[in-house]
PDB file of C-alpha atoms in Angstrom:
ATOM      1  CA  LYS A   1      64.062 -34.065  -4.544  1.00 66.00           C
ATOM      2  CA  ALA A   2      63.045 -31.521  -7.041  1.00 78.00           C
ATOM      3  CA  GLY A   3      60.235 -32.642  -9.270  1.00 92.00           C
ATOM      4  CA  VAL A   4      60.193 -32.099 -13.035  1.00 96.00           C
ATOM      5  CA  THR A   5      60.880 -28.395 -14.014  1.00 97.00           C
ATOM      6  CA  GLN A   6      59.982 -26.842 -17.220  1.00 98.00           C
ATOM      7  CA  THR A   7      60.726 -23.332 -18.693  1.00 97.00           C
ATOM      8  CA  PRO A   8      59.392 -21.083 -19.585  1.00 97.00           C
ATOM      9  CA  ARG A   9      56.026 -21.539 -17.726  1.00 97.00           C
ATOM     10  CA  TYR A  10      54.114 -19.022 -20.099  1.00 97.00           C
ATOM     11  CA  LEU A  11      54.977 -17.613 -23.381  1.00 96.00           C
ATOM     12  CA  ILE A  12      53.272 -15.944 -26.450  1.00 98.00           C
ATOM     13  CA  LYS A  13      54.521 -16.525 -30.081  1.00 97.00           C
ATOM     14  CA  THR A  14      53.193 -15.297 -33.540  1.00 97.00           C
ATOM     15  CA  ARG A  15      52.223 -17.648 -36.243  1.00 97.00           C
ATOM     16  CA  GLY A  16      55.300 -18.708 -38.266  1.00 97.00           C
ATOM     17  CA  GLN A  17      57.582 -18.344 -35.462  1.00 97.00           C
ATOM     18  CA  GLN A  18      59.406 -21.156 -33.787  1.00 98.00           C
ATOM     19  CA  VAL A  19      59.778 -21.958 -29.989  1.00 98.00           C
ATOM     20  CA  THR A  20      61.993 -24.001 -27.825  1.00 98.00           C
ATOM     21  CA  LEU A  21      60.673 -25.467 -24.534  1.00 98.00           C
ATOM     22  CA  SER A  22      63.065 -26.832 -21.871  1.00 98.00           C
ATOM     23  CA  CYS A  23      62.576 -29.563 -19.337  1.00 98.00           C
ATOM     24  CA  SER A  24      64.733 -30.779 -16.460  1.00 97.00           C
ATOM     25  CA  PRO A  25      63.990 -34.209 -15.299  1.00 96.00           C
ATOM     26  CA  ILE A  26      63.863 -35.608 -11.823  1.00 95.00           C
ATOM     27  CA  SER A  27      67.449 -36.196 -10.663  1.00 93.00           C
ATOM     28  CA  GLY A  28      68.477 -39.682 -11.773  1.00 91.00           C
ATOM     29  CA  HIS A  29      65.545 -40.138 -14.313  1.00 92.00           C
ATOM     30  CA  ARG A  30      66.932 -40.865 -17.688  1.00 91.00           C
ATOM     31  CA  SER A  31      63.637 -40.967 -19.645  1.00 93.00           C
ATOM     32  CA  VAL A  32      62.118 -37.891 -20.732  1.00 96.00           C
ATOM     33  CA  SER A  33      58.691 -37.681 -22.478  1.00 96.00           C
ATOM     34  CA  TRP A  34      56.597 -34.923 -23.909  1.00 98.00           C
ATOM     35  CA  TYR A  35      52.837 -34.501 -24.214  1.00 98.00           C
ATOM     36  CA  GLN A  36      50.605 -31.983 -25.684  1.00 98.00           C
ATOM     37  CA  GLN A  37      47.271 -30.932 -23.529  1.00 95.00           C
ATOM     38  CA  THR A  38      44.574 -29.215 -25.327  1.00 95.00           C
ATOM     39  CA  PRO A  39      40.750 -28.765 -24.527  1.00 91.00           C
ATOM     40  CA  GLY A  40      39.753 -30.415 -27.765  1.00 90.00           C
ATOM     41  CA  GLN A  41      42.312 -33.182 -28.023  1.00 92.00           C
ATOM     42  CA  GLY A  42      43.265 -33.899 -24.481  1.00 93.00           C
ATOM     43  CA  LEU A  43      46.420 -35.344 -23.449  1.00 96.00           C
ATOM     44  CA  GLN A  44      48.527 -36.698 -26.459  1.00 97.00           C
ATOM     45  CA  PHE A  45      51.990 -38.068 -26.565  1.00 96.00           C
ATOM     46  CA  LEU A  46      54.521 -36.503 -28.593  1.00 97.00           C
ATOM     47  CA  PHE A  47      57.782 -38.313 -28.052  1.00 95.00           C
ATOM     48  CA  GLU A  48      60.030 -39.961 -25.579  1.00 95.00           C
ATOM     49  CA  TYR A  49      63.973 -39.808 -25.134  1.00 95.00           C
ATOM     50  CA  PHE A  50      66.123 -42.111 -23.350  1.00 93.00           C
ATOM     51  CA  SER A  51      69.837 -41.656 -23.358  1.00 91.00           C
ATOM     52  CA  GLU A  52      69.706 -39.119 -25.997  1.00 94.00           C
ATOM     53  CA  THR A  53      67.935 -41.225 -28.280  1.00 94.00           C
ATOM     54  CA  GLN A  54      64.411 -40.925 -29.463  1.00 94.00           C
ATOM     55  CA  ARG A  55      62.603 -44.176 -28.676  1.00 92.00           C
ATOM     56  CA  ASN A  56      59.040 -43.494 -29.436  1.00 92.00           C
ATOM     57  CA  LYS A  57      57.037 -40.843 -31.356  1.00 94.00           C
ATOM     58  CA  GLY A  58      53.432 -39.877 -31.411  1.00 94.00           C
ATOM     59  CA  ASN A  59      51.288 -38.790 -34.372  1.00 94.00           C
ATOM     60  CA  PHE A  60      52.430 -35.279 -34.788  1.00 96.00           C
ATOM     61  CA  PRO A  61      54.022 -33.299 -37.795  1.00 96.00           C
ATOM     62  CA  GLY A  62      57.672 -33.046 -38.380  1.00 95.00           C
ATOM     63  CA  ARG A  63      57.319 -29.391 -37.129  1.00 97.00           C
ATOM     64  CA  PHE A  64      57.430 -30.762 -33.443  1.00 98.00           C
ATOM     65  CA  SER A  65      60.903 -32.157 -32.696  1.00 97.00           C
ATOM     66  CA  GLY A  66      63.061 -32.736 -29.532  1.00 97.00           C
ATOM     67  CA  ARG A  67      66.336 -33.666 -28.154  1.00 97.00           C
ATOM     68  CA  GLN A  68      67.787 -34.926 -25.051  1.00 97.00           C
ATOM     69  CA  PHE A  69      71.346 -34.119 -23.691  1.00 97.00           C
ATOM     70  CA  SER A  70      73.810 -36.282 -21.841  1.00 95.00           C
ATOM     71  CA  ASN A  71      72.563 -34.800 -18.618  1.00 94.00           C
ATOM     72  CA  SER A  72      69.188 -35.995 -19.487  1.00 94.00           C
ATOM     73  CA  ARG A  73      67.703 -32.584 -19.859  1.00 97.00           C
ATOM     74  CA  SER A  74      65.443 -32.282 -22.942  1.00 98.00           C
ATOM     75  CA  GLU A  75      64.205 -29.574 -25.192  1.00 98.00           C
ATOM     76  CA  MET A  76      61.267 -29.590 -27.540  1.00 98.00           C
ATOM     77  CA  ASN A  77      60.963 -27.399 -30.636  1.00 98.00           C
ATOM     78  CA  VAL A  78      57.972 -26.471 -32.596  1.00 98.00           C
ATOM     79  CA  SER A  79      58.929 -24.583 -35.980  1.00 96.00           C
ATOM     80  CA  THR A  80      56.244 -22.676 -38.043  1.00 97.00           C
ATOM     81  CA  LEU A  81      53.985 -22.170 -35.359  1.00 97.00           C
ATOM     82  CA  GLU A  82      50.151 -22.419 -36.145  1.00 97.00           C
ATOM     83  CA  LEU A  83      47.313 -21.219 -34.143  1.00 97.00           C
ATOM     84  CA  GLY A  84      46.302 -24.868 -33.330  1.00 96.00           C
ATOM     85  CA  ASP A  85      49.750 -25.473 -31.403  1.00 97.00           C
ATOM     86  CA  SER A  86      48.434 -23.324 -28.726  1.00 98.00           C
ATOM     87  CA  ALA A  87      48.480 -25.765 -25.732  1.00 97.00           C
ATOM     88  CA  LEU A  88      49.885 -26.767 -22.581  1.00 97.00           C
ATOM     89  CA  TYR A  89      53.173 -28.759 -23.240  1.00 98.00           C
ATOM     90  CA  LEU A  90      53.983 -31.241 -20.315  1.00 97.00           C
ATOM     91  CA  CYS A  91      57.258 -32.780 -19.727  1.00 98.00           C
ATOM     92  CA  ALA A  92      57.665 -36.056 -17.855  1.00 96.00           C
ATOM     93  CA  SER A  93      60.378 -38.305 -16.512  1.00 94.00           C
ATOM     94  CA  SER A  94      60.943 -41.594 -15.297  1.00 91.00           C
ATOM     95  CA  LEU A  95      63.687 -43.626 -13.679  1.00 85.00           C
ATOM     96  CA  VAL A  96      64.346 -45.982 -16.643  1.00 75.00           C
ATOM     97  CA  GLY A  97      61.524 -45.507 -19.088  1.00 60.00           C
ATOM     98  CA  THR A  98      60.958 -49.159 -19.684  1.00 62.00           C
ATOM     99  CA  GLY A  99      59.267 -52.225 -18.360  1.00 60.00           C
ATOM    100  CA  SER A 100      56.478 -52.894 -16.082  1.00 61.00           C
ATOM    101  CA  GLY A 101      56.378 -50.851 -12.834  1.00 65.00           C
ATOM    102  CA  ASN A 102      57.616 -47.698 -14.501  1.00 76.00           C
ATOM    103  CA  THR A 103      56.158 -44.675 -13.071  1.00 84.00           C
ATOM    104  CA  ILE A 104      56.013 -41.375 -15.051  1.00 90.00           C
ATOM    105  CA  TYR A 105      56.013 -37.973 -13.337  1.00 92.00           C
ATOM    106  CA  PHE A 106      54.884 -34.793 -14.741  1.00 96.00           C
ATOM    107  CA  GLY A 107      56.142 -31.151 -14.782  1.00 96.00           C
ATOM    108  CA  GLU A 108      53.756 -28.293 -14.432  1.00 96.00           C
ATOM    109  CA  GLY A 109      53.931 -27.533 -18.140  1.00 96.00           C
ATOM    110  CA  SER A 110      54.826 -24.652 -20.506  1.00 97.00           C
ATOM    111  CA  TRP A 111      51.593 -22.665 -21.658  1.00 97.00           C
ATOM    112  CA  LEU A 112      52.082 -21.733 -25.223  1.00 98.00           C
ATOM    113  CA  THR A 113      49.833 -19.354 -26.898  1.00 98.00           C
ATOM    114  CA  VAL A 114      50.099 -18.639 -30.580  1.00 97.00           C
ATOM    115  CA  VAL A 115      48.546 -15.482 -31.840  1.00 97.00           C
TER     116      VAL A 115
ATOM    117  CA  ALA B   1      46.426 -49.594 -31.294  1.00 80.00           C
ATOM    118  CA  GLN B   2      45.642 -48.563 -27.580  1.00 89.00           C
ATOM    119  CA  ARG B   3      42.760 -46.428 -26.579  1.00 94.00           C
ATOM    120  CA  VAL B   4      41.128 -45.275 -23.203  1.00 97.00           C
ATOM    121  CA  THR B   5      37.741 -43.978 -22.862  1.00 97.00           C
ATOM    122  CA  GLN B   6      36.228 -41.957 -19.942  1.00 98.00           C
ATOM    123  CA  PRO B   7      32.498 -41.711 -20.818  1.00 96.00           C
ATOM    124  CA  GLU B   8      31.849 -38.871 -18.347  1.00 96.00           C
ATOM    125  CA  LYS B   9      33.294 -35.255 -18.759  1.00 96.00           C
ATOM    126  CA  LEU B  10      31.733 -34.273 -15.737  1.00 97.00           C
ATOM    127  CA  LEU B  11      30.612 -35.898 -12.695  1.00 98.00           C
ATOM    128  CA  SER B  12      28.858 -33.905  -9.846  1.00 97.00           C
ATOM    129  CA  VAL B  13      28.147 -35.384  -6.423  1.00 97.00           C
ATOM    130  CA  PHE B  14      27.465 -34.195  -2.967  1.00 97.00           C
ATOM    131  CA  LYS B  15      29.999 -34.434  -0.045  1.00 97.00           C
ATOM    132  CA  GLY B  16      29.713 -37.939   1.541  1.00 97.00           C
ATOM    133  CA  ALA B  17      28.182 -39.550  -1.345  1.00 98.00           C
ATOM    134  CA  PRO B  18      29.949 -42.412  -3.223  1.00 97.00           C
ATOM    135  CA  VAL B  19      31.926 -41.776  -6.204  1.00 97.00           C
ATOM    136  CA  GLU B  20      32.893 -43.933  -9.293  1.00 97.00           C
ATOM    137  CA  LEU B  21      34.846 -42.555 -12.218  1.00 98.00           C
ATOM    138  CA  LYS B  22      34.701 -44.853 -15.172  1.00 98.00           C
ATOM    139  CA  CYS B  23      37.440 -45.830 -17.391  1.00 98.00           C
ATOM    140  CA  ASN B  24      37.474 -48.495 -20.235  1.00 97.00           C
ATOM    141  CA  TYR B  25      40.458 -49.456 -22.391  1.00 96.00           C
ATOM    142  CA  SER B  26      41.259 -51.174 -25.429  1.00 94.00           C
ATOM    143  CA  TYR B  27      44.722 -52.820 -25.671  1.00 90.00           C
ATOM    144  CA  SER B  28      45.923 -56.165 -27.112  1.00 86.00           C
ATOM    145  CA  GLY B  29      48.697 -56.637 -24.667  1.00 81.00           C
ATOM    146  CA  SER B  30      48.767 -57.009 -21.050  1.00 83.00           C
ATOM    147  CA  PRO B  31      47.472 -53.680 -19.616  1.00 85.00           C
ATOM    148  CA  GLU B  32      49.087 -51.688 -17.013  1.00 89.00           C
ATOM    149  CA  LEU B  33      46.642 -48.842 -15.928  1.00 92.00           C
ATOM    150  CA  PHE B  34      46.955 -45.610 -14.026  1.00 94.00           C
ATOM    151  CA  TRP B  35      44.791 -42.996 -12.335  1.00 96.00           C
ATOM    152  CA  TYR B  36      46.251 -39.404 -12.486  1.00 96.00           C
ATOM    153  CA  VAL B  37      44.722 -36.300 -10.914  1.00 96.00           C
ATOM    154  CA  GLN B  38      45.126 -32.672 -11.673  1.00 95.00           C
ATOM    155  CA  TYR B  39      44.034 -30.395  -8.970  1.00 95.00           C
ATOM    156  CA  SER B  40      43.282 -26.751  -9.818  1.00 91.00           C
ATOM    157  CA  ARG B  41      46.580 -24.958 -10.849  1.00 87.00           C
ATOM    158  CA  GLN B  42      48.672 -28.142 -10.031  1.00 90.00           C
ATOM    159  CA  ARG B  43      50.517 -30.513 -11.983  1.00 93.00           C
ATOM    160  CA  LEU B  44      49.321 -33.735 -13.088  1.00 94.00           C
ATOM    161  CA  GLN B  45      50.281 -36.281 -10.328  1.00 93.00           C
ATOM    162  CA  LEU B  46      49.842 -40.112 -10.307  1.00 92.00           C
ATOM    163  CA  LEU B  47      46.910 -41.113  -7.930  1.00 93.00           C
ATOM    164  CA  LEU B  48      47.211 -44.866  -8.119  1.00 90.00           C
ATOM    165  CA  ARG B  49      48.216 -47.745 -10.372  1.00 88.00           C
ATOM    166  CA  HIS B  50      46.651 -51.145 -10.802  1.00 83.00           C
ATOM    167  CA  ILE B  51      49.788 -53.278 -10.166  1.00 78.00           C
ATOM    168  CA  SER B  52      50.069 -51.788  -6.743  1.00 77.00           C
ATOM    169  CA  ARG B  53      46.546 -52.569  -5.537  1.00 73.00           C
ATOM    170  CA  GLU B  54      46.617 -49.726  -3.085  1.00 76.00           C
ATOM    171  CA  SER B  55      44.251 -47.190  -1.673  1.00 79.00           C
ATOM    172  CA  ILE B  56      45.219 -43.564  -2.021  1.00 83.00           C
ATOM    173  CA  LYS B  57      43.193 -40.776  -0.331  1.00 90.00           C
ATOM    174  CA  GLY B  58      40.496 -43.428   0.005  1.00 90.00           C
ATOM    175  CA  PHE B  59      40.264 -44.104  -3.706  1.00 94.00           C
ATOM    176  CA  THR B  60      40.642 -47.593  -5.080  1.00 93.00           C
ATOM    177  CA  ALA B  61      40.519 -49.089  -8.548  1.00 93.00           C
ATOM    178  CA  ASP B  62      40.254 -52.534  -9.676  1.00 87.00           C
ATOM    179  CA  LEU B  63      41.349 -53.807 -13.182  1.00 90.00           C
ATOM    180  CA  ASN B  64      38.617 -55.958 -14.816  1.00 90.00           C
ATOM    181  CA  LYS B  65      40.253 -57.570 -17.704  1.00 88.00           C
ATOM    182  CA  GLY B  66      36.821 -59.203 -18.660  1.00 91.00           C
ATOM    183  CA  GLU B  67      35.082 -56.041 -18.985  1.00 92.00           C
ATOM    184  CA  THR B  68      38.300 -54.161 -19.880  1.00 93.00           C
ATOM    185  CA  SER B  69      37.571 -51.578 -17.328  1.00 95.00           C
ATOM    186  CA  PHE B  70      39.581 -49.620 -14.557  1.00 95.00           C
ATOM    187  CA  HIS B  71      36.831 -47.747 -12.692  1.00 96.00           C
ATOM    188  CA  LEU B  72      38.190 -45.458  -9.910  1.00 96.00           C
ATOM    189  CA  LYS B  73      35.941 -45.537  -6.623  1.00 96.00           C
ATOM    190  CA  LYS B  74      35.535 -43.807  -3.471  1.00 96.00           C
ATOM    191  CA  PRO B  75      32.944 -44.507  -0.763  1.00 96.00           C
ATOM    192  CA  PHE B  76      32.567 -41.147   0.560  1.00 97.00           C
ATOM    193  CA  ALA B  77      33.579 -38.017  -1.532  1.00 97.00           C
ATOM    194  CA  GLN B  78      35.312 -35.052  -0.011  1.00 97.00           C
ATOM    195  CA  GLU B  79      35.199 -31.380  -1.230  1.00 97.00           C
ATOM    196  CA  GLU B  80      38.872 -31.580  -1.576  1.00 96.00           C
ATOM    197  CA  ASP B  81      38.439 -34.300  -4.173  1.00 97.00           C
ATOM    198  CA  SER B  82      37.115 -31.937  -6.843  1.00 97.00           C
ATOM    199  CA  ALA B  83      39.820 -32.127  -9.643  1.00 97.00           C
ATOM    200  CA  MET B  84      40.378 -33.415 -13.201  1.00 97.00           C
ATOM    201  CA  TYR B  85      40.911 -37.308 -13.090  1.00 98.00           C
ATOM    202  CA  TYR B  86      42.622 -39.035 -15.976  1.00 97.00           C
ATOM    203  CA  CYS B  87      42.773 -42.741 -16.639  1.00 97.00           C
ATOM    204  CA  ALA B  88      45.869 -43.737 -18.515  1.00 96.00           C
ATOM    205  CA  LEU B  89      47.158 -46.839 -20.160  1.00 94.00           C
ATOM    206  CA  MET B  90      51.043 -47.699 -20.650  1.00 91.00           C
ATOM    207  CA  ASN B  91      52.469 -49.289 -23.611  1.00 86.00           C
ATOM    208  CA  ASN B  92      54.411 -52.473 -23.478  1.00 82.00           C
ATOM    209  CA  ALA B  93      57.756 -50.754 -23.717  1.00 81.00           C
ATOM    210  CA  GLY B  94      56.765 -48.644 -20.637  1.00 80.00           C
ATOM    211  CA  ASN B  95      57.607 -45.374 -22.083  1.00 85.00           C
ATOM    212  CA  MET B  96      54.379 -43.927 -23.280  1.00 90.00           C
ATOM    213  CA  LEU B  97      50.963 -43.231 -21.790  1.00 93.00           C
ATOM    214  CA  THR B  98      47.641 -43.209 -23.461  1.00 95.00           C
ATOM    215  CA  PHE B  99      45.243 -40.902 -21.647  1.00 97.00           C
ATOM    216  CA  GLY B 100      41.396 -40.928 -21.611  1.00 97.00           C
ATOM    217  CA  GLY B 101      39.772 -37.511 -22.244  1.00 96.00           C
ATOM    218  CA  GLY B 102      39.361 -36.973 -18.408  1.00 97.00           C
ATOM    219  CA  THR B 103      36.569 -36.519 -16.067  1.00 97.00           C
ATOM    220  CA  ARG B 104      36.020 -33.366 -13.880  1.00 97.00           C
ATOM    221  CA  LEU B 105      34.697 -34.427 -10.468  1.00 98.00           C
ATOM    222  CA  MET B 106      32.907 -31.656  -8.538  1.00 98.00           C
ATOM    223  CA  VAL B 107      32.004 -32.421  -4.925  1.00 97.00           C
ATOM    224  CA  LYS B 108      29.488 -30.220  -3.760  1.00 97.00           C
ATOM    225  CA  PRO B 109      29.212 -29.064   0.009  1.00 95.00           C
TER     226      PRO B 109
END
């Protein structure tokens, strides 16, 4: 079974631009979540989607948004990019996304550099 | 609010030595804790979870609610254990992980 796949793997953007990152969860998984990983702040939760609905959101500005499609694929968007948005963005998926015993699996991430 | 603390950023040991990576948590609910490992140039992957009470690659971790700790242990470290290790706490809804800052384990030959 294929793991969580993310595209693109690497990208460079200019300040002020926007970026869209894509994620395909493990087949059958309906919950998709996103995390930001930076050397300074570590791994931080961005948001989680289940059945196309955002169920949980981390403490990030409104420039960070996401969505989930009916096939469980997800995208996240960052508008008006700032230098501090340079990070590894991780997508994760789980089967049902709720309750005890839920296991979350991670993709390899999308490396975003803002110049 | 939930919080996870890994006090050591770097832990360096010799091959064959015992290893203990510390993790402390703060959570008002019933905690569900995990250890994730990230080998060089690889994705973050689940190492073990406390509810399974299993041993993976020789690693074990016991949840101590009294000390709010979930330390990761291995009696004899191997060079291939060198990696970043993250302790994580799941929220009650089961859809969000809070990570500690991570500990880089270096096992020297």
